[in-house]
mmCIF file of C-alpha atoms and ligand atoms in Angstrom:
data_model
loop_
_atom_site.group_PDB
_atom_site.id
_atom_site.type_symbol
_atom_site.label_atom_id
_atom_site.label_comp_id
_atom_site.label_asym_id
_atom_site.label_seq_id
_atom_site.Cartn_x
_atom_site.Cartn_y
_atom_site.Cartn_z
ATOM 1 C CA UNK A 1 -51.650 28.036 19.305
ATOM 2 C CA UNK A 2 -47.852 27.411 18.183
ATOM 3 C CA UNK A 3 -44.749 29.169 19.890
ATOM 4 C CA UNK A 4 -44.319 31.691 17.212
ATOM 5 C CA UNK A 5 -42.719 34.244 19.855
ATOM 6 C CA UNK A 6 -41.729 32.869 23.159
ATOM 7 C CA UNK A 7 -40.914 35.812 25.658
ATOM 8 C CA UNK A 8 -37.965 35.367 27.205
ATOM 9 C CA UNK A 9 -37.224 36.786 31.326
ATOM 10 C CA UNK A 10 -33.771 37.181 32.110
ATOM 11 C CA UNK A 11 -33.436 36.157 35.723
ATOM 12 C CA UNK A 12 -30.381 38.167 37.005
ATOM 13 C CA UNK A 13 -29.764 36.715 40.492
ATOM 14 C CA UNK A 14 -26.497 34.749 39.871
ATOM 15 C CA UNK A 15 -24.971 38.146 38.538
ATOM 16 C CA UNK A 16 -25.903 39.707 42.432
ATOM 17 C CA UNK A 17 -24.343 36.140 43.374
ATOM 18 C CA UNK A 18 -21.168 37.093 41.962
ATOM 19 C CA UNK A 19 -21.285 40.880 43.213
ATOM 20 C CA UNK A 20 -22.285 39.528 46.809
ATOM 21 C CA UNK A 21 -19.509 37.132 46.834
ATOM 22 C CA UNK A 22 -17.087 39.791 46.996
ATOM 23 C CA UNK A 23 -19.215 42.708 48.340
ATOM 24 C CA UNK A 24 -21.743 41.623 50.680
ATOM 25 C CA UNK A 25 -22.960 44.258 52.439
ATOM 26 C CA UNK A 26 -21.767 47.385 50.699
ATOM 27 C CA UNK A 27 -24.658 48.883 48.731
ATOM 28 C CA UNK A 28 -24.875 51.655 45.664
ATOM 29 C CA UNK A 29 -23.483 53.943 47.884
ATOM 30 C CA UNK A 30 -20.021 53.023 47.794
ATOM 31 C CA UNK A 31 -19.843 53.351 43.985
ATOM 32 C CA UNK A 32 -18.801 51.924 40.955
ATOM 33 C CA UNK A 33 -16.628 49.344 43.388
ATOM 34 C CA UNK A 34 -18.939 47.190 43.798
ATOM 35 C CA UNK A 35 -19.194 44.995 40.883
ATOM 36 C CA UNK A 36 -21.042 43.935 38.790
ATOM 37 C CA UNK A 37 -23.746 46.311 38.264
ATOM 38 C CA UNK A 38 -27.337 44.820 38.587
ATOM 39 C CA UNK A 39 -28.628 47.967 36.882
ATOM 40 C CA UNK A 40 -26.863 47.832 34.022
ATOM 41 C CA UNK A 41 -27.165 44.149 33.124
ATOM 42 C CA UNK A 42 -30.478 44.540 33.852
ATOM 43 C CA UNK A 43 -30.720 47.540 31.055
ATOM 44 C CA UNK A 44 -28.432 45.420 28.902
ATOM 45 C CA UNK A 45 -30.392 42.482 28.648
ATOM 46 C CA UNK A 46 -33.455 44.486 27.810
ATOM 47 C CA UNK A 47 -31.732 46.023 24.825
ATOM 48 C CA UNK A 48 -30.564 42.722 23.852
ATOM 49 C CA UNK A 49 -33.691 41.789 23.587
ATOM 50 C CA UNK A 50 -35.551 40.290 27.051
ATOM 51 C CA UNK A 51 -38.921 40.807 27.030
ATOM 52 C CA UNK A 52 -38.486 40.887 30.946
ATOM 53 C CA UNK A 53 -36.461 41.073 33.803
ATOM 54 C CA UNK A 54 -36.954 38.476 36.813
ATOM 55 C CA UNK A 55 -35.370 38.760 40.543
ATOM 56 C CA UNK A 56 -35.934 36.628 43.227
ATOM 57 C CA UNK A 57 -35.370 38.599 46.533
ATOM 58 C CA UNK A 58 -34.845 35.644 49.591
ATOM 59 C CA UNK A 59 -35.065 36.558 53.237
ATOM 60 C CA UNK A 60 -31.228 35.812 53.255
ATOM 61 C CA UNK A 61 -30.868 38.069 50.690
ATOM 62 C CA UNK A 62 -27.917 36.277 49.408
ATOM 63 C CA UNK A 63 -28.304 37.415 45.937
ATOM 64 C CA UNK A 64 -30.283 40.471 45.183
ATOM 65 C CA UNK A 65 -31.322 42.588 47.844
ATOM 66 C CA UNK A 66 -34.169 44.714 48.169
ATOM 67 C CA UNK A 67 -32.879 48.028 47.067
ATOM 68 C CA UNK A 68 -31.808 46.597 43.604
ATOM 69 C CA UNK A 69 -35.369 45.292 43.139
ATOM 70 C CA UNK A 70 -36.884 48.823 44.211
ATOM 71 C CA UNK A 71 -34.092 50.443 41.997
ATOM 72 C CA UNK A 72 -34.560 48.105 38.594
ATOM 73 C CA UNK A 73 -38.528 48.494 39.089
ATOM 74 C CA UNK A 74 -37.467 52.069 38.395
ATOM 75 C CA UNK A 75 -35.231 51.773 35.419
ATOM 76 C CA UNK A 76 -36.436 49.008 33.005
ATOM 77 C CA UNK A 77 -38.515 49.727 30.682
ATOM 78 C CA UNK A 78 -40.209 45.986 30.079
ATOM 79 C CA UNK A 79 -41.715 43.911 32.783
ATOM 80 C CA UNK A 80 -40.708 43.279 35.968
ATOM 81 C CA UNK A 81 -41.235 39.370 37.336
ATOM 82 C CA UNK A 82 -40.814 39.263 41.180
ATOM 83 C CA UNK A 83 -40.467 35.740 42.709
ATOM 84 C CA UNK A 84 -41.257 35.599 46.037
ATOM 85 C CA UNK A 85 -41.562 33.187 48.823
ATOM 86 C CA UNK A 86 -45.649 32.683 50.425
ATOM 87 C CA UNK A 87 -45.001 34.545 53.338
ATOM 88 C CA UNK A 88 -46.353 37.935 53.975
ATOM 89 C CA UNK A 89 -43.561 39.739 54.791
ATOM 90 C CA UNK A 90 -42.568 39.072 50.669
ATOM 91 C CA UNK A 91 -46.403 39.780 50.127
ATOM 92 C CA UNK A 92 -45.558 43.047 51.881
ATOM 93 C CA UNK A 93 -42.636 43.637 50.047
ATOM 94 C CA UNK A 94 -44.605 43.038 46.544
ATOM 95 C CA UNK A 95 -46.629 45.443 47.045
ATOM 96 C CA UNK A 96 -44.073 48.254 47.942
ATOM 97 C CA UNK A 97 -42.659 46.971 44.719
ATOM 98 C CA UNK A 98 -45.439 46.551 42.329
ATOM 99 C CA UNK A 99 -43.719 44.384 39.729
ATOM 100 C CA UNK A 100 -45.654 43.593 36.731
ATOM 101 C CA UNK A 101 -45.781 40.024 37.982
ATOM 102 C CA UNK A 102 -45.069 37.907 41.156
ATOM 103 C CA UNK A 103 -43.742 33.861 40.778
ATOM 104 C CA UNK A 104 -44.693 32.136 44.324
ATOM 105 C CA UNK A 105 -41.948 29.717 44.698
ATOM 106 C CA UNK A 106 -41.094 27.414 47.703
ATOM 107 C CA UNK A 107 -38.584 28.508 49.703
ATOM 108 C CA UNK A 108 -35.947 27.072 52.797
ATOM 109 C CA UNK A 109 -32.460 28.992 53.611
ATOM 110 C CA UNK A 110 -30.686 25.694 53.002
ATOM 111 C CA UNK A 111 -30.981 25.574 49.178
ATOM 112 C CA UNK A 112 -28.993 27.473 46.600
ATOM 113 C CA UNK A 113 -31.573 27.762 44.360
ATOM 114 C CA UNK A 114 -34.790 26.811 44.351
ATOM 115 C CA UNK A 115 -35.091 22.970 44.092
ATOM 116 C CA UNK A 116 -38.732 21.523 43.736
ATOM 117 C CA UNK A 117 -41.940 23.136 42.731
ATOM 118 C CA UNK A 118 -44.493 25.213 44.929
ATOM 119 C CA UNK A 119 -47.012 22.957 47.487
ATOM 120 C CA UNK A 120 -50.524 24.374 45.557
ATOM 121 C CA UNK A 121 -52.459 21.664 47.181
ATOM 122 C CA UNK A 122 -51.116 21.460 50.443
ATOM 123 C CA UNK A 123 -50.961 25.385 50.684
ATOM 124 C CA UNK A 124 -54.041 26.081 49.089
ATOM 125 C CA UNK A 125 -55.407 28.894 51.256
ATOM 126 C CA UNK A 126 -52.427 30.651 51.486
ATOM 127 C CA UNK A 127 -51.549 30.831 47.757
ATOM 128 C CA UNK A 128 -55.285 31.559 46.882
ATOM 129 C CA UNK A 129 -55.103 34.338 49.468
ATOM 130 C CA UNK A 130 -51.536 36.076 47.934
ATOM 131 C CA UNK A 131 -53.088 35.308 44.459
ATOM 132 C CA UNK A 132 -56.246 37.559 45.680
ATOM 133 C CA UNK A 133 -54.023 40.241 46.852
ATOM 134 C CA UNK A 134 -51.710 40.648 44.225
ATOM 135 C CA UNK A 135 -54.633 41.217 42.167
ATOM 136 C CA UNK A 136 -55.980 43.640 43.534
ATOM 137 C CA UNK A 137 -52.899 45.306 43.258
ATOM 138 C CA UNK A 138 -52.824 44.623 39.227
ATOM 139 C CA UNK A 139 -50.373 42.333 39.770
ATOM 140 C CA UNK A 140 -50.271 38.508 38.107
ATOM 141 C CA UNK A 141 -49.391 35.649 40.078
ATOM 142 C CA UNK A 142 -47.529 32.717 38.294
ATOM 143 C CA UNK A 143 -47.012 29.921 40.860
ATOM 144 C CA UNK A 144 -44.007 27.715 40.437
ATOM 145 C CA UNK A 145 -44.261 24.221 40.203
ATOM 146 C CA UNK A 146 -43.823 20.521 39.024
ATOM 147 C CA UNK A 147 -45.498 19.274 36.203
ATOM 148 C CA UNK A 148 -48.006 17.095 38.240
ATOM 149 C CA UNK A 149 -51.690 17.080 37.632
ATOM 150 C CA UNK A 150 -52.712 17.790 41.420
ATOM 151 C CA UNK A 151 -50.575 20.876 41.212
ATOM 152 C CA UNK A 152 -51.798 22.308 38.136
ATOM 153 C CA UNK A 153 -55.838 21.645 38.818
ATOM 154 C CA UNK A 154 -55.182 23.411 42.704
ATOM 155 C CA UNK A 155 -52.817 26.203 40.671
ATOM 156 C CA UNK A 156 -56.226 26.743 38.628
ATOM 157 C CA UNK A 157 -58.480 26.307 41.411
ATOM 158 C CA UNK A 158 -56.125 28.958 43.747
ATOM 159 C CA UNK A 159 -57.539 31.658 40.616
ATOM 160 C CA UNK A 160 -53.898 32.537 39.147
ATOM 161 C CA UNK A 161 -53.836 32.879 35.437
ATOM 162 C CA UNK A 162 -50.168 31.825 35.015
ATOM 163 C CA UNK A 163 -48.109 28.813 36.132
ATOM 164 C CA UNK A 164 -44.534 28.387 35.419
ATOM 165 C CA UNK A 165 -43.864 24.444 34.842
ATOM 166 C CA UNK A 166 -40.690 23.492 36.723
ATOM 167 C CA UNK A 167 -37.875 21.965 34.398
ATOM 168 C CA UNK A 168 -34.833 21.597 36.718
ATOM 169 C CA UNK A 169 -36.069 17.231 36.951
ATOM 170 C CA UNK A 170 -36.257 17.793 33.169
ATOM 171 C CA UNK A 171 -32.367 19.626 33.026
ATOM 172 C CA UNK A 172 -30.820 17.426 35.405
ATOM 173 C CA UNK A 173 -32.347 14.409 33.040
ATOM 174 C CA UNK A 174 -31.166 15.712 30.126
ATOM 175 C CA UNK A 175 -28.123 12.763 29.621
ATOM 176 C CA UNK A 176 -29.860 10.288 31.246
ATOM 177 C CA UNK A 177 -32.193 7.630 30.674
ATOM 178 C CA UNK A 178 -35.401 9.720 32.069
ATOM 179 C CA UNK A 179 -34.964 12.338 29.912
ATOM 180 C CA UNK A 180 -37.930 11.706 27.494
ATOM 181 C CA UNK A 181 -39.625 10.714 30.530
ATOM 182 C CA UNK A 182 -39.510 14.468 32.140
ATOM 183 C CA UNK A 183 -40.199 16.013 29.194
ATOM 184 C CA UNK A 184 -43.362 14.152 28.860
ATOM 185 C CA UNK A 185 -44.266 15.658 31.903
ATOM 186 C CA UNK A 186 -43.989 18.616 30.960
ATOM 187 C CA UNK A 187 -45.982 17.947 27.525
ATOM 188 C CA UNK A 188 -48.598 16.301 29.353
ATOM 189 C CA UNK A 189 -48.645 19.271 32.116
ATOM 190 C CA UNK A 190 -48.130 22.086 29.607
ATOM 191 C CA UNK A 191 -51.491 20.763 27.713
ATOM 192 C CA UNK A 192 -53.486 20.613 31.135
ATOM 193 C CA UNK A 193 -52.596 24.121 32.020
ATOM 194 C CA UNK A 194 -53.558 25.196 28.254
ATOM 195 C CA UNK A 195 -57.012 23.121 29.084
ATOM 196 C CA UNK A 196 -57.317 24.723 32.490
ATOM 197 C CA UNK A 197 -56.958 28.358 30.332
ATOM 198 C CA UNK A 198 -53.892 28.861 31.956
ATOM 199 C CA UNK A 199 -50.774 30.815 30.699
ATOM 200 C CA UNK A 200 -48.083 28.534 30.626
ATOM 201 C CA UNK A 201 -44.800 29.623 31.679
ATOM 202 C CA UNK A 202 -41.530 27.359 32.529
ATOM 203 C CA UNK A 203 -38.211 27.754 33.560
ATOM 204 C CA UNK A 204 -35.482 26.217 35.909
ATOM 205 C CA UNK A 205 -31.928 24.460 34.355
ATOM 206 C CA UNK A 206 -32.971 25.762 30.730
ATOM 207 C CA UNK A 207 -29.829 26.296 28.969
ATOM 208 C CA UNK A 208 -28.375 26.814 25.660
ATOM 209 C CA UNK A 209 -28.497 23.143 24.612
ATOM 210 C CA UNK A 210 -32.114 21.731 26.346
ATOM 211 C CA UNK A 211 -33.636 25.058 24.521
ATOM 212 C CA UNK A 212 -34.201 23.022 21.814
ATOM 213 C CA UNK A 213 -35.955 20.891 22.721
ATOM 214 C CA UNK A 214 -37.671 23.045 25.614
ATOM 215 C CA UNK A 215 -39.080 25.659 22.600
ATOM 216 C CA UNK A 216 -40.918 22.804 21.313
ATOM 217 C CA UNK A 217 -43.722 22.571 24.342
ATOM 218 C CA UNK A 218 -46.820 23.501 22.771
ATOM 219 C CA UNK A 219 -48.126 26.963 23.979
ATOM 220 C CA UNK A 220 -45.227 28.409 26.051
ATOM 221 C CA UNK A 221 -45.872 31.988 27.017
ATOM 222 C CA UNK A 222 -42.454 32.587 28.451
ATOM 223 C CA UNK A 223 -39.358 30.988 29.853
ATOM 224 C CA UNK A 224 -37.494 32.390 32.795
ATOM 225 C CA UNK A 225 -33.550 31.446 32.220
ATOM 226 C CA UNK A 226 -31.162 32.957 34.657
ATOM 227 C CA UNK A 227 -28.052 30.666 35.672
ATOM 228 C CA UNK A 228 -27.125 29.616 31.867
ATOM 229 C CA UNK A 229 -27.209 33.469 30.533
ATOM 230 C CA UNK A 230 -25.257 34.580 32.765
ATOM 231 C CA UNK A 231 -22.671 31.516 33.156
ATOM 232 C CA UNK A 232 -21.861 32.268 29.315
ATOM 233 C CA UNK A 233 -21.699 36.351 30.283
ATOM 234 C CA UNK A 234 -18.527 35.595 31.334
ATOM 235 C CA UNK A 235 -17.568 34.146 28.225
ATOM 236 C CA UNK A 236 -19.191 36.867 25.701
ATOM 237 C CA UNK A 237 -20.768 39.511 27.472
ATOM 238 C CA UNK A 238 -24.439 39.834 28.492
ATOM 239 C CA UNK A 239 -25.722 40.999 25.584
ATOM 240 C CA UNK A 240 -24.349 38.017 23.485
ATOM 241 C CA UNK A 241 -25.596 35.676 25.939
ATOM 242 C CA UNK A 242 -29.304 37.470 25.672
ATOM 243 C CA UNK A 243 -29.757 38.055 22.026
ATOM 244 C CA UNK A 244 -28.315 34.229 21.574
ATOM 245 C CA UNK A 245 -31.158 32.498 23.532
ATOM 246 C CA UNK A 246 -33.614 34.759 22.596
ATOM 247 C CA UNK A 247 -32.688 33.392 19.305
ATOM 248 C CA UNK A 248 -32.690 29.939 19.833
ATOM 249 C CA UNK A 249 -35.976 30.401 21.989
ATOM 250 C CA UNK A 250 -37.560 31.357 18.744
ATOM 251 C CA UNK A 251 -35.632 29.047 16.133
HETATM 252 N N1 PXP B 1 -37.812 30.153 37.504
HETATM 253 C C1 PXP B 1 -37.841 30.066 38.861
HETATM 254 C C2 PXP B 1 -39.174 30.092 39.530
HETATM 255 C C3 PXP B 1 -36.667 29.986 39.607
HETATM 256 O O1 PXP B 1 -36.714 29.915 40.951
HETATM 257 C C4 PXP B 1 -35.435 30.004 38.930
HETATM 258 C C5 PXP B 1 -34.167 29.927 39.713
HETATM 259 O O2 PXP B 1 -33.980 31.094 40.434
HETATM 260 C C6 PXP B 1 -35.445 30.128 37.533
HETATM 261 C C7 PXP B 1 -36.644 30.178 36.846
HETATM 262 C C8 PXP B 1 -34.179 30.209 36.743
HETATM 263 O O3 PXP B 1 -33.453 29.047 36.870
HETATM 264 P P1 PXP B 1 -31.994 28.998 36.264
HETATM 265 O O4 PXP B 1 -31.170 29.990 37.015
HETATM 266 O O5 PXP B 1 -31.574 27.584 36.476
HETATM 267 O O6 PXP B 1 -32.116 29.365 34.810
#
């Protein structure tokens, strides 16, 4: 299989970042005030061309809150990636929801994003159990995590049919010496998912210039890109930022 069209997911958290830095608090109701709209960079991005639009409610809700999520499950028109935290209030939450897809992802208040992959192994039960419901809600569960072999048999094991291969150790490598080192991993991990018939997904730290190399992992079925897009928003607009890495995603 070769990457001839790698979907992109625009994750659109660090745009609520920026709106909650100055607004906390004060939803839709107080009007066009509080800036920027979620909504419409979510329905920007889509026409720029994302094949999908990913949120990542936290039970801080320091960057999107749950009434956007509700609201942009309403409005887009491609699919909606929810990531979510094991717990079952989220679980709860997902299903109120109904995104297309859920991404179980470690979570602790302390970080400000998420910072290593999702405990398959140690949390077996409890990931094979929210994979099991969210199916038989028709939705698919990706589970976040590092390219190690222990995490992707148990991710296969747990029954989901996606993974999304962690590159933030990749990223942060990228001008260093362990940079062909991480992206081994993720060769190496990216072929034992494909083995393990799972759909291979990766995000985390992708950005304009690590793309490059990033598009190259055999059989990527999408990327999830968030802080990058919307960092060079502020430079161009969303659009710009969209339609140029859904360009370079695809060479
Ligand atoms: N994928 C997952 C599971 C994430 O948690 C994040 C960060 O929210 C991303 C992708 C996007 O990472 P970034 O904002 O660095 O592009």
């Amino acid at each position: 299989m070769s990457n001839a069209n790698i979907l992109l997911g625009v994750n659109i958290d660090h745009a609520a970042t920026v709106r909650e830095a100055r607004y906390r608090g004060l939803g839709q109701e107080f009007g066009p005030i509080v800036e920027p709209d979620l909504i419409e960079i979510a329905l920007f991005s889509e026409k720029a061309g994302a094949d999908g639009i990913t949120v990542h409610p936290r039970e801080d809700g320091r960057h999107v809150q749950r009434s956007d999520v509700l609201k942009i499950r309403e409005v887009i028109s491609t699919r909606l990636n929810m990531e979510m935290a094991a717990t079952d209030e989220m679980m709860a939450f997902a299903l109120e929801v109904r995104p297309d897809s859920i991404c179980v992802v470690p979570e602790s208040r302390e970080e400000v994003t998420t910072e290593g992959g999702l405990d398959v192994a140690g949390n077996f039960e409890r990931v094979k159990a929210i994979v099991s419901t969210a199916a038989s809600a028709g939705i698919v569960t990706s589970l976040f995590i590092d390219p190690d072999s222990d995490q992707i048999a148990a991710s296969a094991d747990s029954g989901a049919s996606h993974i999304e291969l962690h590159t933030g150790a990749y990223a942060n490598a990228y001008y260093l010496d362990n940079r062909a080192d991480e992206f081994d991993r993720l060769l190496v991990g990216a072929k034992q998912g494909l083995d393990l018939k799972l759909t291979v997904n990766a995000g985390h730290g992708i950005n304009y210039n690590n793309i490059k190399e990033v598009r190259t992992i055999p059989n990527l079925h999408e990327l999830n890109i968030g802080h990058s897009i919307v960092s060079r928003a502020l430079f161009c607009g969303i659009s710009d930022a969209v339609r140029e890495m859904k360009s370079l995603i695809n060479g």
